[in-house]
Amino acid sequence: MEEEIVQFLILLGIVAFIGLIGLLFFLKWRQTKKFQAQVYHLPTPPEKTGVLAENNLLTQSEKILKGKLDGPESVLVEDGTLYTGTADGRIVKIVDGKVEKYLNLRDDFGTRGKFKTEPHFGRPLGIRRLNDDCLVVADAYNGVFKVDLNKGQVTHIFCSHTDVCGVKCGYVNDLDVLDENVIYLTDSSVNFQRRQFTNVMLENAPSGRIIEIKVWSGDSRVLLDGLFYPFGIQIHPDKQSLLYAEAVKCRIMRYFFTGPKEGQLEAFATNLPGVPNNIRLSADGKSFLCGMHVARFEDKPAPVDRLSPHPTARRLLVTMIPDEILGRLSKIILPKYGLVVQLDLEGNIIRSYHDPKGKVKFITHAADDENYLYLGSMHNNYIARVPKVV
C-alpha cells in the first residue's frame, strides 16, 4: 500500500509539473500573440576583402572606466569630454578618464539596472547636444529628456506614452537635433520594449517609426513608419535628409525631409558587414561612423542570416524562452567580433576597424575626435578608446 501511495504521489508530481510547464507556455504564448515573425532573405554577407579586410585595429583598445559603467550604449564626444547614459538610469560626464558629474533621470530609490525595474528607472540610449547648456537624451521607456548637468536639472520634453498618430511609443532609441526646436527620434518598435530587443530582432516586422518632435510647442508627428527595427539616426550634413539604420535588414536608409527630393526614401548603404546600430557624423564632417552590434561575413554569417528564412523557429524561441533569459542568451550565442565601419557621405564604406578576437565586442556606437575613436556598447562595462587611422 505504501509503495502504491509513493507511486501515486510521484505520478501526481509529474502531472503537476507538466501542467505547470503547460500553463507557463500558454501564458507566454498569450503574451507573444502580437509577435508576427516575417519571412525575409538577406543577401550573402560581404567578404573580408578590400576596405573590409580583417585587421586588428580595435584589439589593443584602452578601456575607460572598466567595471564602472554599465552599458554605455551611446557616447557624445566634446573636446576630450565624454557624455554617456548607463543601464542604471544615469547620465555621466567623464573628464580625463574619471567621472566628473552624473545625474539620475529619476531619483527614486530601488534596485536599478535590472530587467524588472528598467522601465521605472529608465534606460538612457541616444545622447546629443541640444544647446550650449543642455544635452538631450532618449530614454527607451519614458521619452526624451533635456539634461543640464551643471545645474542638476532634468526636464521631460517628450513622453513616450503620448499618442503619436494614435500610437504610443514602444521602444525609444536614438535621436538627432536639427536645431533647438526640432528633434528626430527613432521608435524602434511599437510592439515591444527595449528589454525585449531580441523579440524585435527575431520578429523583423515593420513596426518601427521615426518621429519629429517640436521642443517649444511639444507637438509631435510620425515622419516615417513601417520601418524594420530602426536603430541609430543621423542628420546628413546637407540638412535636407537623415540616415537611419535598419538593424534586421543590415542596411542604412536615407530619407529627404525637405529640399528638391522631399519625401523620397533611398537606400544609402546595403548588405552591411554587420547589424548596424548608431550612426554618427565624424568630427571632420566628411564621413559617418557606424558600430556593428554583430558582425556578418561570408565565411561567418550572423544568426540574423541563418534565422531569416525560418519564422516558425523564431516564434518558438520567443514563445518558449522568457524575455530576460533570451536577452542573456544572446550575449552568449552572438559572435564575439568587434567591428566599426566608416562610410563617405554617399554611403560607400571607406574603412573598417576590426577586433577578430572579440576583446571589444557588441559595438553599438562609434564616435571620434581628432585622434581617437570612442566605442560604446549596451552590453559592455566600459567605453573603449582606440587611435584613429588617418
mmCIF file of C-alpha atoms in Angstrom:
data_model
loop_
_atom_site.group_PDB
_atom_site.id
_atom_site.type_symbol
_atom_site.label_atom_id
_atom_site.label_comp_id
_atom_site.label_asym_id
_atom_site.label_seq_id
_atom_site.Cartn_x
_atom_site.Cartn_y
_atom_site.Cartn_z
ATOM 1 C CA MET A 1 0.000 0.000 0.000
ATOM 2 C CA GLU A 2 2.764 2.441 0.924
ATOM 3 C CA GLU A 3 4.537 1.703 -2.362
ATOM 4 C CA GLU A 4 1.332 2.443 -4.299
ATOM 5 C CA ILE A 5 0.917 5.749 -2.447
ATOM 6 C CA VAL A 6 4.502 6.745 -3.254
ATOM 7 C CA GLN A 7 3.983 5.856 -6.928
ATOM 8 C CA PHE A 8 0.731 7.844 -6.964
ATOM 9 C CA LEU A 9 2.430 10.886 -5.423
ATOM 10 C CA ILE A 10 5.283 10.670 -7.936
ATOM 11 C CA LEU A 11 2.783 10.447 -10.796
ATOM 12 C CA LEU A 12 0.811 13.346 -9.343
ATOM 13 C CA GLY A 13 4.000 15.398 -9.100
ATOM 14 C CA ILE A 14 4.894 14.645 -12.725
ATOM 15 C CA VAL A 15 1.407 15.609 -13.901
ATOM 16 C CA ALA A 16 1.514 18.811 -11.838
ATOM 17 C CA PHE A 17 4.944 19.682 -13.242
ATOM 18 C CA ILE A 18 3.798 19.086 -16.825
ATOM 19 C CA GLY A 19 0.664 21.111 -16.118
ATOM 20 C CA LEU A 20 2.717 23.975 -14.702
ATOM 21 C CA ILE A 21 5.018 23.962 -17.737
ATOM 22 C CA GLY A 22 1.967 23.915 -19.986
ATOM 23 C CA LEU A 23 0.408 26.836 -18.108
ATOM 24 C CA LEU A 24 3.602 28.876 -18.319
ATOM 25 C CA PHE A 25 3.883 28.053 -22.012
ATOM 26 C CA PHE A 26 0.260 29.142 -22.561
ATOM 27 C CA LEU A 27 0.756 32.414 -20.678
ATOM 28 C CA LYS A 28 3.929 33.142 -22.636
ATOM 29 C CA TRP A 29 2.090 32.318 -25.863
ATOM 30 C CA ARG A 30 -0.649 34.785 -24.969
ATOM 31 C CA GLN A 31 1.955 37.470 -24.286
ATOM 32 C CA THR A 32 3.563 36.853 -27.682
ATOM 33 C CA LYS A 33 0.370 36.768 -29.754
ATOM 34 C CA LYS A 34 1.402 40.132 -31.190
ATOM 35 C CA PHE A 35 4.699 38.586 -32.306
ATOM 36 C CA GLN A 36 4.318 38.196 -36.060
ATOM 37 C CA ALA A 37 7.524 36.709 -37.425
ATOM 38 C CA GLN A 38 8.188 37.682 -41.028
ATOM 39 C CA VAL A 39 9.991 35.665 -43.692
ATOM 40 C CA TYR A 40 12.898 37.570 -45.183
ATOM 41 C CA HIS A 41 16.120 36.833 -47.019
ATOM 42 C CA LEU A 42 19.330 38.803 -46.643
ATOM 43 C CA PRO A 43 21.954 38.913 -49.396
ATOM 44 C CA THR A 44 25.047 36.772 -48.939
ATOM 45 C CA PRO A 45 27.223 38.658 -46.421
ATOM 46 C CA PRO A 46 30.219 40.547 -47.838
ATOM 47 C CA GLU A 47 33.719 39.086 -47.957
ATOM 48 C CA LYS A 48 36.630 40.254 -45.829
ATOM 49 C CA THR A 49 38.389 41.901 -48.739
ATOM 50 C CA GLY A 50 39.358 45.424 -49.778
ATOM 51 C CA VAL A 51 38.238 48.019 -47.232
ATOM 52 C CA LEU A 52 36.653 45.175 -45.230
ATOM 53 C CA ALA A 53 39.853 43.133 -44.967
ATOM 54 C CA GLU A 54 40.368 41.769 -41.461
ATOM 55 C CA ASN A 55 42.673 43.795 -39.208
ATOM 56 C CA ASN A 56 43.402 44.242 -35.504
ATOM 57 C CA LEU A 57 42.833 47.978 -35.158
ATOM 58 C CA LEU A 58 40.385 47.554 -32.260
ATOM 59 C CA THR A 59 42.203 44.760 -30.444
ATOM 60 C CA GLN A 60 44.546 46.963 -28.404
ATOM 61 C CA SER A 61 41.877 49.397 -27.240
ATOM 62 C CA GLU A 62 42.042 51.250 -23.943
ATOM 63 C CA LYS A 63 39.033 50.540 -21.727
ATOM 64 C CA ILE A 64 37.901 53.705 -19.965
ATOM 65 C CA LEU A 65 36.314 53.211 -16.515
ATOM 66 C CA LYS A 66 36.168 49.451 -16.954
ATOM 67 C CA GLY A 67 33.733 47.910 -14.496
ATOM 68 C CA LYS A 68 32.276 51.302 -13.542
ATOM 69 C CA LEU A 69 29.972 51.952 -16.495
ATOM 70 C CA ASP A 70 27.034 49.614 -17.044
ATOM 71 C CA GLY A 71 26.138 49.533 -20.722
ATOM 72 C CA PRO A 72 27.264 52.929 -22.111
ATOM 73 C CA GLU A 73 25.224 52.471 -25.294
ATOM 74 C CA SER A 74 25.778 55.925 -26.828
ATOM 75 C CA VAL A 75 28.685 58.339 -26.345
ATOM 76 C CA LEU A 76 28.865 62.077 -27.009
ATOM 77 C CA VAL A 77 32.435 63.335 -27.536
ATOM 78 C CA GLU A 78 33.231 67.036 -26.999
ATOM 79 C CA ASP A 79 36.773 68.412 -26.681
ATOM 80 C CA GLY A 80 38.052 65.453 -24.667
ATOM 81 C CA THR A 81 34.918 65.239 -22.520
ATOM 82 C CA LEU A 82 32.633 62.217 -22.830
ATOM 83 C CA TYR A 83 28.930 62.002 -22.009
ATOM 84 C CA THR A 84 27.011 58.750 -21.847
ATOM 85 C CA GLY A 85 23.957 57.084 -20.348
ATOM 86 C CA THR A 86 24.100 53.854 -18.352
ATOM 87 C CA ALA A 87 21.778 50.935 -17.639
ATOM 88 C CA ASP A 88 21.061 52.202 -14.122
ATOM 89 C CA GLY A 89 19.476 55.392 -15.496
ATOM 90 C CA ARG A 90 22.403 57.790 -15.067
ATOM 91 C CA ILE A 91 23.748 60.470 -17.374
ATOM 92 C CA VAL A 92 27.506 60.611 -16.821
ATOM 93 C CA LYS A 93 30.145 63.234 -17.644
ATOM 94 C CA ILE A 94 33.685 61.857 -17.988
ATOM 95 C CA VAL A 95 36.820 64.016 -17.988
ATOM 96 C CA ASP A 96 40.355 62.580 -18.170
ATOM 97 C CA GLY A 97 39.041 59.064 -17.669
ATOM 98 C CA LYS A 98 37.162 59.908 -14.462
ATOM 99 C CA VAL A 99 33.502 60.546 -13.684
ATOM 100 C CA GLU A 100 33.240 64.269 -13.023
ATOM 101 C CA LYS A 101 29.457 64.515 -12.685
ATOM 102 C CA TYR A 102 26.392 62.343 -13.053
ATOM 103 C CA LEU A 103 22.653 62.782 -12.816
ATOM 104 C CA ASN A 104 19.854 60.241 -12.409
ATOM 105 C CA LEU A 105 16.949 60.559 -14.814
ATOM 106 C CA ARG A 106 14.796 59.514 -11.846
ATOM 107 C CA ASP A 107 15.814 59.905 -8.206
ATOM 108 C CA ASP A 108 13.539 57.183 -6.813
ATOM 109 C CA PHE A 109 15.080 54.596 -4.536
ATOM 110 C CA GLY A 110 15.249 50.983 -5.618
ATOM 111 C CA THR A 111 17.314 48.406 -7.455
ATOM 112 C CA ARG A 112 18.478 49.917 -10.719
ATOM 113 C CA GLY A 113 19.602 48.384 -13.989
ATOM 114 C CA LYS A 114 17.580 45.168 -13.668
ATOM 115 C CA PHE A 115 15.176 43.609 -16.144
ATOM 116 C CA LYS A 116 12.112 44.198 -13.963
ATOM 117 C CA THR A 117 12.988 47.719 -12.829
ATOM 118 C CA GLU A 118 14.396 49.110 -16.084
ATOM 119 C CA PRO A 119 11.097 50.648 -17.279
ATOM 120 C CA HIS A 120 10.690 52.531 -13.995
ATOM 121 C CA PHE A 121 14.188 53.977 -13.668
ATOM 122 C CA GLY A 122 14.614 54.419 -17.400
ATOM 123 C CA ARG A 123 17.263 53.345 -19.857
ATOM 124 C CA PRO A 124 19.108 56.269 -21.497
ATOM 125 C CA LEU A 125 20.220 55.466 -25.028
ATOM 126 C CA GLY A 126 20.882 58.134 -27.680
ATOM 127 C CA ILE A 127 22.547 61.306 -26.368
ATOM 128 C CA ARG A 128 23.172 64.601 -28.192
ATOM 129 C CA ARG A 129 23.975 68.255 -27.585
ATOM 130 C CA LEU A 130 20.837 70.452 -27.698
ATOM 131 C CA ASN A 131 22.419 73.833 -26.938
ATOM 132 C CA ASP A 132 25.342 75.337 -25.018
ATOM 133 C CA ASP A 133 23.838 74.383 -21.661
ATOM 134 C CA CYS A 134 21.865 71.206 -22.205
ATOM 135 C CA LEU A 135 22.080 67.698 -23.537
ATOM 136 C CA VAL A 136 19.106 65.833 -24.907
ATOM 137 C CA VAL A 137 18.682 62.142 -24.088
ATOM 138 C CA ALA A 138 16.427 59.401 -25.459
ATOM 139 C CA ASP A 139 15.067 57.186 -22.680
ATOM 140 C CA ALA A 140 13.874 53.841 -24.053
ATOM 141 C CA TYR A 141 10.779 53.832 -21.839
ATOM 142 C CA ASN A 142 9.955 57.400 -20.925
ATOM 143 C CA GLY A 143 10.696 59.524 -23.991
ATOM 144 C CA VAL A 144 13.085 62.446 -24.329
ATOM 145 C CA PHE A 145 14.746 64.477 -21.561
ATOM 146 C CA LYS A 146 16.655 67.732 -21.560
ATOM 147 C CA VAL A 147 19.576 67.441 -19.141
ATOM 148 C CA ASP A 148 21.591 70.295 -17.619
ATOM 149 C CA LEU A 149 24.416 68.619 -15.707
ATOM 150 C CA ASN A 150 25.808 71.900 -14.384
ATOM 151 C CA LYS A 151 22.513 72.863 -12.750
ATOM 152 C CA GLY A 152 21.500 69.301 -11.942
ATOM 153 C CA GLN A 153 18.221 69.692 -13.828
ATOM 154 C CA VAL A 154 16.262 67.127 -15.839
ATOM 155 C CA THR A 155 13.290 68.293 -17.933
ATOM 156 C CA HIS A 156 10.867 65.920 -19.638
ATOM 157 C CA ILE A 157 10.240 67.319 -23.133
ATOM 158 C CA PHE A 158 8.512 64.328 -24.776
ATOM 159 C CA CYS A 159 6.638 61.498 -23.068
ATOM 160 C CA SER A 160 6.676 58.145 -24.826
ATOM 161 C CA HIS A 161 3.144 57.496 -23.545
ATOM 162 C CA THR A 162 1.854 60.307 -25.746
ATOM 163 C CA ASP A 163 -0.200 59.152 -28.711
ATOM 164 C CA VAL A 164 1.681 59.977 -31.896
ATOM 165 C CA CYS A 165 -0.773 59.494 -34.749
ATOM 166 C CA GLY A 166 -2.827 57.300 -32.426
ATOM 167 C CA VAL A 167 0.016 55.021 -31.291
ATOM 168 C CA LYS A 168 2.250 55.261 -28.215
ATOM 169 C CA CYS A 169 5.996 54.716 -28.479
ATOM 170 C CA GLY A 170 7.188 51.257 -27.513
ATOM 171 C CA TYR A 171 10.970 51.487 -27.700
ATOM 172 C CA VAL A 172 12.529 54.960 -27.932
ATOM 173 C CA ASN A 173 16.083 54.538 -29.156
ATOM 174 C CA ASP A 174 18.205 57.231 -30.797
ATOM 175 C CA LEU A 175 17.788 60.883 -31.714
ATOM 176 C CA ASP A 176 19.388 63.774 -33.558
ATOM 177 C CA VAL A 177 18.943 67.524 -33.286
ATOM 178 C CA LEU A 178 18.177 69.634 -36.361
ATOM 179 C CA ASP A 179 18.023 72.822 -34.292
ATOM 180 C CA GLU A 180 16.926 73.818 -30.781
ATOM 181 C CA ASN A 181 13.299 73.249 -31.741
ATOM 182 C CA VAL A 182 13.318 70.142 -33.961
ATOM 183 C CA ILE A 183 14.425 66.656 -32.890
ATOM 184 C CA TYR A 184 14.175 63.450 -34.909
ATOM 185 C CA LEU A 185 13.688 60.257 -32.914
ATOM 186 C CA THR A 186 13.667 56.534 -33.681
ATOM 187 C CA ASP A 187 10.893 54.455 -32.123
ATOM 188 C CA SER A 188 12.331 51.010 -32.789
ATOM 189 C CA SER A 189 9.104 49.080 -32.230
ATOM 190 C CA VAL A 190 5.551 49.879 -31.223
ATOM 191 C CA ASN A 191 5.085 46.215 -30.227
ATOM 192 C CA PHE A 192 7.930 45.590 -27.795
ATOM 193 C CA GLN A 193 10.059 47.392 -25.210
ATOM 194 C CA ARG A 194 13.833 47.743 -25.188
ATOM 195 C CA ARG A 195 14.234 44.891 -22.706
ATOM 196 C CA GLN A 196 12.554 42.716 -25.366
ATOM 197 C CA PHE A 197 15.055 43.729 -28.052
ATOM 198 C CA THR A 198 15.568 40.087 -29.035
ATOM 199 C CA ASN A 199 11.853 39.909 -29.892
ATOM 200 C CA VAL A 200 12.230 42.912 -32.191
ATOM 201 C CA MET A 201 15.203 41.301 -33.936
ATOM 202 C CA LEU A 202 13.532 37.910 -34.296
ATOM 203 C CA GLU A 203 10.178 39.280 -35.422
ATOM 204 C CA ASN A 204 11.526 41.502 -38.225
ATOM 205 C CA ALA A 205 8.188 43.262 -38.548
ATOM 206 C CA PRO A 206 7.722 46.778 -39.999
ATOM 207 C CA SER A 207 6.755 48.148 -36.581
ATOM 208 C CA GLY A 208 9.303 50.958 -36.222
ATOM 209 C CA ARG A 209 8.933 54.698 -36.787
ATOM 210 C CA ILE A 210 10.753 57.997 -36.993
ATOM 211 C CA ILE A 211 9.098 60.785 -35.041
ATOM 212 C CA GLU A 212 9.580 64.533 -35.359
ATOM 213 C CA ILE A 213 9.365 66.442 -32.076
ATOM 214 C CA LYS A 214 8.898 70.203 -31.734
ATOM 215 C CA VAL A 215 10.588 71.119 -28.452
ATOM 216 C CA TRP A 216 8.972 74.522 -27.939
ATOM 217 C CA SER A 217 5.367 73.503 -28.619
ATOM 218 C CA GLY A 218 5.554 69.871 -27.536
ATOM 219 C CA ASP A 219 3.972 68.774 -30.823
ATOM 220 C CA SER A 220 4.995 65.504 -32.442
ATOM 221 C CA ARG A 221 4.239 63.680 -35.662
ATOM 222 C CA VAL A 222 5.251 60.499 -37.459
ATOM 223 C CA LEU A 223 7.761 61.292 -40.172
ATOM 224 C CA LEU A 224 8.144 57.673 -41.346
ATOM 225 C CA ASP A 225 6.580 54.387 -40.276
ATOM 226 C CA GLY A 226 6.634 50.754 -41.328
ATOM 227 C CA LEU A 227 10.362 50.510 -40.602
ATOM 228 C CA PHE A 228 12.320 47.352 -39.729
ATOM 229 C CA TYR A 229 13.946 47.925 -36.330
ATOM 230 C CA PRO A 230 15.176 51.488 -36.940
ATOM 231 C CA PHE A 231 18.081 51.988 -34.563
ATOM 232 C CA GLY A 232 20.545 54.864 -34.968
ATOM 233 C CA ILE A 233 19.670 58.150 -36.659
ATOM 234 C CA GLN A 234 21.892 60.906 -38.061
ATOM 235 C CA ILE A 235 21.041 64.089 -39.942
ATOM 236 C CA HIS A 236 23.065 64.354 -43.145
ATOM 237 C CA PRO A 237 25.341 67.421 -43.490
ATOM 238 C CA ASP A 238 23.104 68.604 -46.351
ATOM 239 C CA LYS A 239 20.437 69.376 -43.699
ATOM 240 C CA GLN A 240 17.833 68.077 -46.143
ATOM 241 C CA SER A 241 17.960 64.389 -45.320
ATOM 242 C CA LEU A 242 18.561 61.964 -42.492
ATOM 243 C CA LEU A 243 20.037 58.495 -42.226
ATOM 244 C CA TYR A 244 18.660 55.674 -40.130
ATOM 245 C CA ALA A 245 19.945 52.144 -39.556
ATOM 246 C CA GLU A 246 17.523 49.257 -40.091
ATOM 247 C CA ALA A 247 19.129 46.648 -37.879
ATOM 248 C CA VAL A 248 17.478 43.451 -39.105
ATOM 249 C CA LYS A 249 17.884 44.464 -42.747
ATOM 250 C CA CYS A 250 21.614 45.172 -42.248
ATOM 251 C CA ARG A 251 21.296 48.448 -44.108
ATOM 252 C CA ILE A 252 21.190 52.226 -43.748
ATOM 253 C CA MET A 253 18.404 54.215 -45.401
ATOM 254 C CA ARG A 254 18.256 57.894 -46.340
ATOM 255 C CA TYR A 255 15.078 59.987 -46.125
ATOM 256 C CA PHE A 256 14.746 63.522 -47.510
ATOM 257 C CA PHE A 257 12.613 65.640 -45.171
ATOM 258 C CA THR A 258 12.996 68.876 -47.164
ATOM 259 C CA GLY A 259 14.512 70.214 -50.385
ATOM 260 C CA PRO A 260 14.030 69.106 -54.018
ATOM 261 C CA LYS A 261 13.773 65.414 -53.027
ATOM 262 C CA GLU A 262 11.398 65.974 -50.100
ATOM 263 C CA GLY A 263 9.534 62.786 -49.212
ATOM 264 C CA GLN A 264 11.884 60.469 -51.106
ATOM 265 C CA LEU A 265 13.423 57.392 -49.481
ATOM 266 C CA GLU A 266 16.660 55.878 -50.788
ATOM 267 C CA ALA A 267 18.969 53.022 -49.843
ATOM 268 C CA PHE A 268 22.189 54.597 -48.522
ATOM 269 C CA ALA A 269 24.263 51.503 -47.685
ATOM 270 C CA THR A 270 23.051 47.918 -48.130
ATOM 271 C CA ASN A 271 24.296 44.443 -47.204
ATOM 272 C CA LEU A 272 26.477 45.825 -44.450
ATOM 273 C CA PRO A 273 29.043 43.527 -42.774
ATOM 274 C CA GLY A 274 27.037 43.507 -39.574
ATOM 275 C CA VAL A 275 23.899 44.581 -37.754
ATOM 276 C CA PRO A 276 24.128 48.398 -37.759
ATOM 277 C CA ASN A 277 23.359 50.384 -34.646
ATOM 278 C CA ASN A 278 24.096 54.067 -34.018
ATOM 279 C CA ILE A 279 25.341 56.297 -36.832
ATOM 280 C CA ARG A 280 27.426 59.396 -36.132
ATOM 281 C CA LEU A 281 28.976 62.084 -38.305
ATOM 282 C CA SER A 282 32.757 62.122 -37.982
ATOM 283 C CA ALA A 283 34.497 65.010 -36.240
ATOM 284 C CA ASP A 284 35.660 66.484 -39.556
ATOM 285 C CA GLY A 285 32.164 66.221 -41.058
ATOM 286 C CA LYS A 286 33.404 64.218 -44.053
ATOM 287 C CA SER A 287 32.218 60.708 -43.197
ATOM 288 C CA PHE A 288 29.991 58.613 -40.953
ATOM 289 C CA LEU A 289 30.885 56.038 -38.310
ATOM 290 C CA CYS A 290 28.630 53.082 -37.572
ATOM 291 C CA GLY A 291 29.097 50.436 -34.900
ATOM 292 C CA MET A 292 28.131 46.867 -35.768
ATOM 293 C CA HIS A 293 26.449 45.137 -32.853
ATOM 294 C CA VAL A 294 27.031 41.786 -34.556
ATOM 295 C CA ALA A 295 29.445 41.226 -37.446
ATOM 296 C CA ARG A 296 28.452 39.169 -40.504
ATOM 297 C CA PHE A 297 30.792 37.993 -43.242
ATOM 298 C CA GLU A 298 30.605 35.398 -45.992
ATOM 299 C CA ASP A 299 32.775 32.966 -44.034
ATOM 300 C CA LYS A 300 30.826 33.525 -40.823
ATOM 301 C CA PRO A 301 27.170 34.555 -41.269
ATOM 302 C CA ALA A 302 25.380 36.012 -38.263
ATOM 303 C CA PRO A 303 22.318 34.431 -36.607
ATOM 304 C CA VAL A 304 20.223 37.057 -38.395
ATOM 305 C CA ASP A 305 21.293 35.428 -41.687
ATOM 306 C CA ARG A 306 20.669 31.863 -40.558
ATOM 307 C CA LEU A 307 17.266 32.516 -38.968
ATOM 308 C CA SER A 308 15.807 34.887 -41.568
ATOM 309 C CA PRO A 309 14.048 32.165 -43.653
ATOM 310 C CA HIS A 310 12.634 30.388 -40.571
ATOM 311 C CA PRO A 311 9.786 32.345 -38.924
ATOM 312 C CA THR A 312 8.459 29.266 -37.104
ATOM 313 C CA ALA A 313 11.796 28.670 -35.384
ATOM 314 C CA ARG A 314 11.968 32.325 -34.386
ATOM 315 C CA ARG A 315 8.458 32.220 -32.973
ATOM 316 C CA LEU A 316 9.269 29.087 -30.968
ATOM 317 C CA LEU A 317 12.302 30.814 -29.452
ATOM 318 C CA VAL A 318 10.217 33.775 -28.339
ATOM 319 C CA THR A 319 7.339 31.610 -27.118
ATOM 320 C CA MET A 320 9.357 29.086 -25.130
ATOM 321 C CA ILE A 321 12.125 31.221 -23.635
ATOM 322 C CA PRO A 322 11.379 34.081 -21.195
ATOM 323 C CA ASP A 323 12.409 37.504 -22.483
ATOM 324 C CA GLU A 324 15.005 38.067 -19.767
ATOM 325 C CA ILE A 325 16.726 34.739 -20.419
ATOM 326 C CA LEU A 326 16.554 35.241 -24.182
ATOM 327 C CA GLY A 327 18.357 38.563 -23.784
ATOM 328 C CA ARG A 328 21.073 36.937 -21.688
ATOM 329 C CA LEU A 329 21.452 34.051 -24.112
ATOM 330 C CA SER A 330 22.003 36.475 -26.973
ATOM 331 C CA LYS A 331 25.201 37.711 -25.308
ATOM 332 C CA ILE A 332 26.449 34.116 -25.118
ATOM 333 C CA ILE A 333 25.410 32.968 -28.582
ATOM 334 C CA LEU A 334 26.203 36.014 -30.725
ATOM 335 C CA PRO A 335 29.618 36.113 -32.447
ATOM 336 C CA LYS A 336 32.301 37.943 -30.446
ATOM 337 C CA TYR A 337 33.732 40.070 -33.226
ATOM 338 C CA GLY A 338 34.222 43.817 -32.848
ATOM 339 C CA LEU A 339 33.546 45.907 -35.946
ATOM 340 C CA VAL A 340 33.128 49.568 -36.908
ATOM 341 C CA VAL A 341 32.684 50.807 -40.466
ATOM 342 C CA GLN A 342 33.389 54.276 -41.824
ATOM 343 C CA LEU A 343 31.317 55.478 -44.783
ATOM 344 C CA ASP A 344 31.666 58.501 -47.020
ATOM 345 C CA LEU A 345 28.826 60.993 -47.457
ATOM 346 C CA GLU A 346 27.390 58.899 -50.311
ATOM 347 C CA GLY A 347 27.256 55.640 -48.342
ATOM 348 C CA ASN A 348 30.392 53.897 -49.606
ATOM 349 C CA ILE A 349 32.463 52.053 -46.997
ATOM 350 C CA ILE A 350 35.928 53.605 -46.980
ATOM 351 C CA ARG A 351 37.478 51.975 -43.898
ATOM 352 C CA SER A 352 36.782 49.329 -41.278
ATOM 353 C CA TYR A 353 38.103 48.691 -37.781
ATOM 354 C CA HIS A 354 38.143 45.060 -36.592
ATOM 355 C CA ASP A 355 38.682 43.036 -33.453
ATOM 356 C CA PRO A 356 38.568 39.369 -34.546
ATOM 357 C CA LYS A 357 39.430 38.259 -31.008
ATOM 358 C CA GLY A 358 36.349 39.939 -29.562
ATOM 359 C CA LYS A 359 38.150 41.838 -26.827
ATOM 360 C CA VAL A 360 35.902 44.743 -27.811
ATOM 361 C CA LYS A 361 32.579 43.353 -28.947
ATOM 362 C CA PHE A 362 28.869 44.178 -29.332
ATOM 363 C CA ILE A 363 29.692 47.709 -30.504
ATOM 364 C CA THR A 364 26.575 49.863 -30.636
ATOM 365 C CA HIS A 365 28.268 53.233 -31.062
ATOM 366 C CA ALA A 366 31.363 54.805 -32.570
ATOM 367 C CA ALA A 367 32.261 58.493 -32.305
ATOM 368 C CA ASP A 368 35.540 60.308 -32.780
ATOM 369 C CA ASP A 369 37.640 63.363 -32.106
ATOM 370 C CA GLU A 370 40.860 64.431 -33.804
ATOM 371 C CA ASN A 371 42.879 61.458 -32.548
ATOM 372 C CA TYR A 372 40.645 58.663 -31.247
ATOM 373 C CA LEU A 373 37.584 56.530 -31.790
ATOM 374 C CA TYR A 374 35.314 56.050 -28.773
ATOM 375 C CA LEU A 375 33.190 52.911 -28.714
ATOM 376 C CA GLY A 376 30.034 52.319 -26.708
ATOM 377 C CA SER A 377 28.020 49.160 -26.129
ATOM 378 C CA MET A 378 24.808 48.310 -24.331
ATOM 379 C CA HIS A 379 26.470 45.089 -23.098
ATOM 380 C CA ASN A 380 29.954 46.236 -22.069
ATOM 381 C CA ASN A 381 31.008 47.903 -18.803
ATOM 382 C CA TYR A 382 33.415 50.442 -20.272
ATOM 383 C CA ILE A 383 33.966 52.894 -23.124
ATOM 384 C CA ALA A 384 36.713 51.705 -25.463
ATOM 385 C CA ARG A 385 39.184 54.160 -26.990
ATOM 386 C CA VAL A 386 41.422 53.380 -29.962
ATOM 387 C CA PRO A 387 43.705 55.547 -32.128
ATOM 388 C CA LYS A 388 42.183 56.639 -35.421
ATOM 389 C CA VAL A 389 43.615 55.615 -38.754
ATOM 390 C CA VAL A 390 44.224 58.687 -40.894
#
